[in-house]
């Protein structure tokens, strides 16, 4: 770089640049510019501040606790269990009332099981055999009920049989009843008590209506006419998911109860209340689907007069209810307000940039406006060798 180049670079560092504003008397571009300003201002006021409430500081780290309590009784009379009254201690699992609870609606009962030898179920593929060598002793039956003893048991002159096993005998062989045992559970109720807290704002709330009327919870049920009551009829919960209670009670299912809290803490605390949403979570689209339904097994153990242990095995079908809680809270804060106002002001510059493009590139006399906006100035030289730049007006009005 020569001496002249270095001198020019040095002088350019001391230059001062100022904008030149050109007022274009073009009604179409002016109208477009005002429409863009109004649109940006409407977006800022309506969407950013009124709908999204971006002037608030938010807290989505919700702390929540769920307590559930099911109520209802029913009576059954079956060959396995005889006459029996079912109350909440019999059909609700677990009994302590958590955010997940299960209500039994159907049962397969295998009574009087004892630890002894018997034939494995024919429905177990790994238990099928033709001779004793197919039943190596001491090996458990895959997906079966017990351990092989080394004998192949065949009925009469049949060529194939099943392995003898040491297990809780007799093994379960009955199929699921076509009609639910506890179909009347449709009228049972569940009381869902939800405690929440937003730690950032130290704000706590519960979904139970703040009232001094002690009879309120004894007489109310959740519904369109009473949205603040936390007591739900099980049949109604299932129907709100688009399912039929008597159908789902046969093979079981999974129901999701979603509690949503959206609290505006700039308002009174009484205006912060939950909204409930109900969905079926298991596969309900095919009655024969292996993924639909819900069941598990449990047993009750006893001892006879001789002190020998025996049990009654239950395969329970029913409805599992998952209570899930989400929410957020917002409160006015000056920092997000300033940030969003600044963003809105910056968007105004986008309107100017877009109108500039239209003015100098897309209208008929764009070359005229382009020449006025971008003016080329050539410096002259005086006798002392210094550059003399003609003074320009900072504001110029141009009429096409």
Coordinates of C-alpha atoms in Angstrom, one line a residue:
X1 CA 0.0 0.0 0.0
X2 CA 1.4 3.4 -1.1
X3 CA 1.8 6.6 0.9
X4 CA -1.4 8.0 -0.7
X5 CA -3.4 4.9 0.2
X6 CA -2.3 5.1 3.8
X7 CA -3.1 8.8 4.0
X8 CA -6.6 8.1 2.5
X9 CA -7.3 5.3 5.0
X10 CA -6.2 7.6 7.9
X11 CA -8.4 10.4 6.7
X12 CA -11.4 8.1 6.3
X13 CA -11.2 7.2 10.0
X14 CA -12.1 10.8 10.8
X15 CA -15.0 11.0 8.4
X16 CA -18.6 11.4 9.8
X17 CA -21.5 9.8 8.1
X18 CA -25.1 11.0 8.4
X19 CA -28.3 9.7 6.9
X20 CA -30.1 11.5 4.1
X21 CA -33.9 11.4 4.3
X22 CA -36.0 11.6 1.2
X23 CA -39.7 12.2 1.5
X24 CA -41.4 10.6 -1.5
X25 CA -44.8 12.0 -2.4
X26 CA -46.2 8.7 -3.5
X27 CA -49.6 7.9 -2.2
X28 CA -49.5 4.2 -2.9
X29 CA -46.2 3.6 -1.1
X30 CA -47.3 5.9 1.7
X31 CA -50.5 3.9 2.1
X32 CA -48.5 0.7 2.1
X33 CA -46.2 2.0 4.8
X34 CA -49.1 3.0 7.1
X35 CA -50.7 -0.3 6.6
X36 CA -47.5 -2.1 7.6
X37 CA -47.2 0.1 10.7
X38 CA -50.8 -0.6 11.7
X39 CA -50.3 -4.3 11.2
X40 CA -47.1 -4.4 13.2
X41 CA -48.7 -2.3 16.0
X42 CA -51.8 -4.6 16.0
X43 CA -49.6 -7.7 16.2
X44 CA -47.7 -6.1 19.1
X45 CA -50.7 -5.1 21.1
X46 CA -53.2 -7.9 20.4
X47 CA -51.1 -11.0 20.0
X48 CA -47.9 -10.2 22.0
X49 CA -49.5 -8.4 24.9
X50 CA -53.2 -9.4 25.1
X51 CA -53.1 -13.0 23.9
X52 CA -49.6 -14.2 24.8
X53 CA -49.2 -11.8 27.7
X54 CA -45.5 -11.3 27.0
X55 CA -45.3 -8.5 29.5
X56 CA -45.3 -11.2 32.2
X57 CA -42.6 -13.2 33.8
X58 CA -43.7 -16.9 33.8
X59 CA -43.1 -19.9 35.9
X60 CA -43.8 -23.4 34.5
X61 CA -42.0 -25.4 37.2
X62 CA -45.2 -26.5 38.8
X63 CA -45.1 -28.4 42.0
X64 CA -48.1 -30.7 42.4
X65 CA -49.6 -33.3 44.7
X66 CA -52.6 -35.6 43.9
X67 CA -54.9 -37.3 46.4
X68 CA -57.7 -39.5 45.1
X69 CA -60.5 -41.2 46.9
X70 CA -63.0 -43.6 45.3
X71 CA -66.4 -44.3 46.7
X72 CA -69.2 -46.8 45.9
X73 CA -70.4 -50.3 46.8
X74 CA -71.9 -53.2 44.7
X75 CA -73.1 -56.7 45.3
X76 CA -72.2 -59.9 43.3
X77 CA -73.1 -63.6 43.4
X78 CA -70.8 -66.0 41.6
X79 CA -69.9 -69.7 41.8
X80 CA -66.3 -68.9 42.7
X81 CA -66.9 -66.2 45.3
X82 CA -70.5 -66.7 46.3
X83 CA -72.4 -63.7 47.6
X84 CA -70.1 -60.8 48.1
X85 CA -70.3 -57.1 48.8
X86 CA -67.6 -55.1 47.2
X87 CA -66.5 -51.8 48.7
X88 CA -63.6 -49.5 48.0
X89 CA -61.1 -51.6 49.9
X90 CA -61.9 -54.6 47.6
X91 CA -61.8 -53.0 44.1
X92 CA -59.4 -50.1 44.3
X93 CA -55.6 -50.6 43.9
X94 CA -53.5 -49.1 45.5
X95 CA -55.7 -48.2 48.5
X96 CA -53.8 -45.1 49.6
X97 CA -55.0 -42.9 46.7
X98 CA -52.3 -41.6 44.5
X99 CA -52.2 -39.9 41.0
X100 CA -52.6 -43.4 39.5
X101 CA -55.4 -45.7 40.7
X102 CA -57.0 -48.8 39.3
X103 CA -60.7 -49.8 39.6
X104 CA -61.5 -53.5 39.1
X105 CA -64.4 -54.2 36.7
X106 CA -63.9 -57.9 35.8
X107 CA -62.3 -61.0 37.3
X108 CA -61.1 -64.4 36.5
X109 CA -60.9 -66.4 39.8
X110 CA -58.9 -69.6 40.3
X111 CA -59.7 -70.7 43.9
X112 CA -57.9 -73.1 46.3
X113 CA -54.5 -73.2 44.6
X114 CA -51.8 -75.3 46.4
X115 CA -48.2 -75.9 45.7
X116 CA -48.2 -79.4 44.2
X117 CA -47.8 -81.2 40.8
X118 CA -50.3 -80.9 37.9
X119 CA -50.4 -80.6 34.2
X120 CA -49.4 -77.3 32.6
X121 CA -52.0 -75.4 30.6
X122 CA -52.5 -76.5 26.9
X123 CA -52.4 -72.8 25.9
X124 CA -48.7 -72.6 26.7
X125 CA -46.6 -73.5 23.6
X126 CA -43.4 -74.4 25.5
X127 CA -45.4 -77.0 27.7
X128 CA -46.4 -79.2 24.8
X129 CA -44.7 -82.6 24.7
X130 CA -44.8 -86.1 23.1
X131 CA -42.6 -88.0 25.5
X132 CA -40.9 -87.5 28.9
X133 CA -37.7 -86.4 27.3
X134 CA -39.5 -83.3 26.1
X135 CA -39.9 -82.2 29.7
X136 CA -36.4 -82.0 31.3
X137 CA -36.8 -81.8 35.0
X138 CA -36.0 -78.6 36.9
X139 CA -36.5 -76.3 33.9
X140 CA -39.2 -73.7 34.1
X141 CA -41.8 -73.5 31.4
X142 CA -41.3 -70.4 29.3
X143 CA -44.3 -68.0 29.9
X144 CA -45.8 -70.8 32.0
X145 CA -46.9 -71.4 35.5
X146 CA -44.2 -73.7 37.1
X147 CA -41.2 -76.0 36.8
X148 CA -41.1 -79.2 34.8
X149 CA -40.9 -82.5 36.8
X150 CA -39.7 -84.7 33.9
X151 CA -43.1 -86.3 33.0
X152 CA -45.2 -85.8 29.9
X153 CA -48.9 -86.1 30.7
X154 CA -51.2 -87.3 27.9
X155 CA -55.0 -87.7 28.0
X156 CA -56.1 -91.2 26.9
X157 CA -54.6 -92.2 23.6
X158 CA -53.5 -88.7 22.6
X159 CA -50.1 -88.5 21.0
X160 CA -49.4 -85.0 22.4
X161 CA -49.8 -83.8 25.9
X162 CA -48.4 -81.2 28.3
X163 CA -45.5 -81.4 30.8
X164 CA -46.2 -82.0 34.4
X165 CA -45.1 -79.1 36.5
X166 CA -44.6 -78.2 40.2
X167 CA -46.7 -75.0 40.7
X168 CA -49.7 -73.5 42.3
X169 CA -52.3 -76.0 41.2
X170 CA -54.7 -76.1 39.6
X171 CA -53.3 -73.6 37.1
X172 CA -55.5 -70.9 35.6
X173 CA -57.6 -72.2 32.7
X174 CA -60.7 -70.1 32.7
X175 CA -61.3 -67.4 30.0
X176 CA -62.4 -63.8 30.6
X177 CA -66.1 -63.3 31.3
X178 CA -68.0 -61.6 28.4
X179 CA -70.0 -59.5 30.9
X180 CA -68.1 -57.3 33.5
X181 CA -68.4 -58.5 37.1
X182 CA -68.5 -55.0 38.5
X183 CA -70.5 -53.3 35.8
X184 CA -72.2 -51.1 38.4
X185 CA -68.8 -49.4 39.0
X186 CA -70.0 -46.9 36.3
X187 CA -71.8 -45.1 39.1
X188 CA -68.9 -45.0 41.5
X189 CA -67.3 -41.6 42.1
X190 CA -63.7 -40.4 42.6
X191 CA -62.7 -37.3 44.6
X192 CA -59.5 -35.8 43.0
X193 CA -57.8 -33.3 45.3
X194 CA -54.9 -31.4 43.7
X195 CA -52.5 -29.1 45.5
X196 CA -50.2 -26.9 43.4
X197 CA -47.5 -24.4 44.0
X198 CA -45.5 -22.0 41.7
X199 CA -42.2 -21.6 43.6
X200 CA -41.0 -18.5 41.6
X201 CA -44.0 -16.5 42.9
X202 CA -44.6 -18.4 46.1
X203 CA -48.2 -19.0 45.0
X204 CA -50.2 -22.0 46.2
X205 CA -53.7 -23.2 45.2
X206 CA -56.0 -26.2 45.4
X207 CA -58.8 -27.3 43.0
X208 CA -61.3 -27.5 45.8
X209 CA -63.7 -24.6 45.9
X210 CA -63.0 -22.3 48.8
X211 CA -66.3 -22.4 50.6
X212 CA -67.6 -22.7 54.1
X213 CA -70.5 -25.0 53.0
X214 CA -69.6 -28.4 54.4
X215 CA -72.3 -30.1 52.4
X216 CA -70.8 -28.9 49.1
X217 CA -68.6 -32.0 48.5
X218 CA -71.3 -34.3 49.6
X219 CA -73.8 -33.2 47.0
X220 CA -71.9 -31.9 44.0
X221 CA -70.6 -33.7 40.9
X222 CA -68.3 -32.3 38.2
X223 CA -70.1 -31.3 35.0
X224 CA -70.9 -28.3 32.8
X225 CA -73.2 -26.9 35.5
X226 CA -70.7 -27.4 38.3
X227 CA -67.1 -27.1 36.9
X228 CA -65.6 -26.3 40.3
X229 CA -66.5 -29.6 41.9
X230 CA -63.6 -32.1 42.1
X231 CA -65.9 -35.2 42.4
X232 CA -66.2 -37.2 39.2
X233 CA -68.5 -40.0 38.2
X234 CA -66.5 -42.8 36.6
X235 CA -69.0 -43.5 33.9
X236 CA -69.0 -39.8 32.9
X237 CA -65.2 -39.7 32.8
X238 CA -65.1 -42.7 30.4
X239 CA -67.9 -41.2 28.2
X240 CA -66.0 -37.9 27.9
X241 CA -63.2 -39.8 26.2
X242 CA -65.6 -41.1 23.6
X243 CA -65.8 -44.7 25.1
X244 CA -68.5 -46.8 26.5
X245 CA -68.0 -47.8 30.2
X246 CA -69.6 -51.3 29.8
X247 CA -67.4 -52.1 26.8
X248 CA -64.2 -51.0 28.4
X249 CA -65.1 -52.7 31.7
X250 CA -64.9 -56.1 30.0
X251 CA -61.2 -56.1 29.2
X252 CA -60.0 -53.0 30.9
X253 CA -58.3 -49.8 29.6
X254 CA -56.3 -46.7 30.6
X255 CA -57.9 -43.3 31.0
X256 CA -55.9 -40.1 31.3
X257 CA -57.2 -37.2 33.4
X258 CA -55.4 -34.0 32.5
X259 CA -55.5 -31.0 34.9
X260 CA -54.4 -27.8 33.4
X261 CA -53.6 -24.7 35.5
X262 CA -53.1 -21.3 33.6
X263 CA -52.9 -18.6 36.3
X264 CA -52.7 -14.9 35.7
X265 CA -51.3 -13.6 39.0
X266 CA -52.1 -10.0 38.0
X267 CA -55.7 -10.9 38.8
X268 CA -57.4 -12.1 41.9
X269 CA -56.3 -15.6 43.2
X270 CA -59.9 -16.8 42.9
X271 CA -59.6 -16.5 39.1
X272 CA -56.9 -19.1 39.0
X273 CA -58.8 -22.4 38.6
X274 CA -58.1 -25.7 36.8
X275 CA -59.5 -27.1 33.5
X276 CA -60.0 -30.8 33.1
X277 CA -59.4 -32.9 29.9
X278 CA -60.1 -36.6 29.5
X279 CA -58.5 -39.0 27.0
X280 CA -58.3 -42.8 26.5
X281 CA -54.6 -43.8 26.4
X282 CA -54.7 -47.5 25.5
X283 CA -55.4 -48.7 21.9
X284 CA -59.2 -48.6 21.5
X285 CA -59.3 -48.9 17.7
X286 CA -59.4 -52.7 17.5
X287 CA -61.3 -55.0 19.9
X288 CA -58.9 -57.9 19.1
X289 CA -55.7 -55.9 19.4
X290 CA -53.2 -57.3 21.8
X291 CA -52.3 -53.8 22.9
X292 CA -55.8 -52.9 24.1
X293 CA -57.1 -53.5 27.5
X294 CA -55.5 -53.6 31.0
X295 CA -55.1 -56.5 33.4
X296 CA -52.8 -58.0 36.1
X297 CA -52.8 -60.8 38.6
X298 CA -52.8 -60.9 42.4
X299 CA -53.5 -63.5 45.1
X300 CA -54.9 -63.7 48.6
X301 CA -53.3 -66.3 50.8
X302 CA -54.8 -68.5 53.5
X303 CA -53.9 -71.5 55.7
X304 CA -56.1 -74.5 56.4
X305 CA -56.6 -76.3 59.7
X306 CA -53.4 -78.3 59.1
X307 CA -51.4 -75.1 58.6
X308 CA -50.9 -75.7 54.8
X309 CA -50.9 -72.6 52.8
X310 CA -53.3 -72.1 49.8
X311 CA -54.4 -69.2 47.9
X312 CA -57.1 -67.7 45.6
X313 CA -55.7 -66.3 42.3
X314 CA -57.3 -63.3 40.7
X315 CA -56.8 -62.0 37.2
X316 CA -58.1 -58.5 37.4
X317 CA -59.4 -56.5 34.5
X318 CA -60.3 -52.9 35.1
X319 CA -59.7 -49.3 34.3
X320 CA -56.5 -47.5 35.2
X321 CA -56.8 -43.8 35.7
X322 CA -53.7 -41.6 35.3
X323 CA -54.1 -38.1 36.7
X324 CA -51.5 -35.7 35.2
X325 CA -51.0 -32.1 36.1
X326 CA -49.5 -29.3 34.0
X327 CA -49.6 -25.5 34.4
X328 CA -47.9 -22.2 34.3
X329 CA -48.3 -18.8 36.0
X330 CA -47.5 -15.3 34.8
X331 CA -47.0 -12.0 36.6
X332 CA -46.1 -8.5 35.3
X333 CA -42.4 -7.8 35.0
X334 CA -40.8 -4.7 33.6
X335 CA -37.9 -6.6 31.9
X336 CA -39.9 -8.8 29.4
X337 CA -42.1 -5.7 28.8
X338 CA -39.2 -3.6 27.7
X339 CA -37.8 -6.5 25.6
X340 CA -41.0 -7.0 23.7
X341 CA -41.6 -3.3 23.2
X342 CA -38.1 -3.0 21.8
X343 CA -38.8 -5.9 19.5
X344 CA -41.9 -4.2 18.2
X345 CA -40.0 -1.0 17.5
X346 CA -37.4 -3.0 15.6
X347 CA -40.2 -4.5 13.5
X348 CA -41.2 -1.0 12.4
X349 CA -37.8 -0.8 10.7
X350 CA -38.8 -3.8 8.6
X351 CA -41.7 -1.8 7.2
X352 CA -39.4 1.0 6.1
X353 CA -37.0 -1.5 4.5
X354 CA -39.9 -3.2 2.6
X355 CA -41.3 0.1 1.4
X356 CA -37.8 1.2 0.2
X357 CA -37.5 -1.9 -1.9
X358 CA -40.9 -1.2 -3.5
X359 CA -40.0 2.4 -4.1
X360 CA -36.7 1.9 -5.8
X361 CA -37.3 -1.3 -7.6
X362 CA -40.9 -2.2 -8.3
X363 CA -42.9 1.0 -9.2
X364 CA -42.8 2.7 -12.6
X365 CA -40.6 5.6 -11.7
X366 CA -38.3 3.6 -9.5
X367 CA -35.2 4.9 -11.3
X368 CA -36.2 8.5 -10.4
X369 CA -36.5 7.6 -6.7
X370 CA -33.3 5.5 -6.8
X371 CA -31.3 8.5 -8.1
X372 CA -32.6 10.7 -5.4
X373 CA -32.0 8.2 -2.6
X374 CA -28.6 7.2 -3.6
X375 CA -26.8 10.5 -4.7
X376 CA -23.3 10.3 -5.9
X377 CA -21.1 13.2 -4.8
X378 CA -17.7 13.8 -6.3
X379 CA -15.3 15.9 -4.2
X380 CA -13.4 18.9 -5.7
X381 CA -9.9 20.0 -4.8
X382 CA -8.7 23.5 -3.5
X383 CA -5.4 25.0 -3.9
X384 CA -4.2 23.7 -0.5
X385 CA -4.8 20.1 -1.6
X386 CA -7.7 19.5 0.9
X387 CA -10.9 17.8 -0.2
X388 CA -13.9 20.1 -0.2
X389 CA -17.3 18.3 -0.1
X390 CA -20.4 20.2 -1.1
X391 CA -22.8 20.5 1.8
X392 CA -26.1 18.6 1.3
X393 CA -29.4 19.0 2.9
X394 CA -30.2 16.2 5.4
X395 CA -33.9 16.3 4.4
X396 CA -35.1 16.4 0.9
X397 CA -38.7 16.3 -0.5
X398 CA -39.1 14.6 -3.8
X399 CA -42.3 14.7 -5.9
X400 CA -42.6 12.3 -8.8

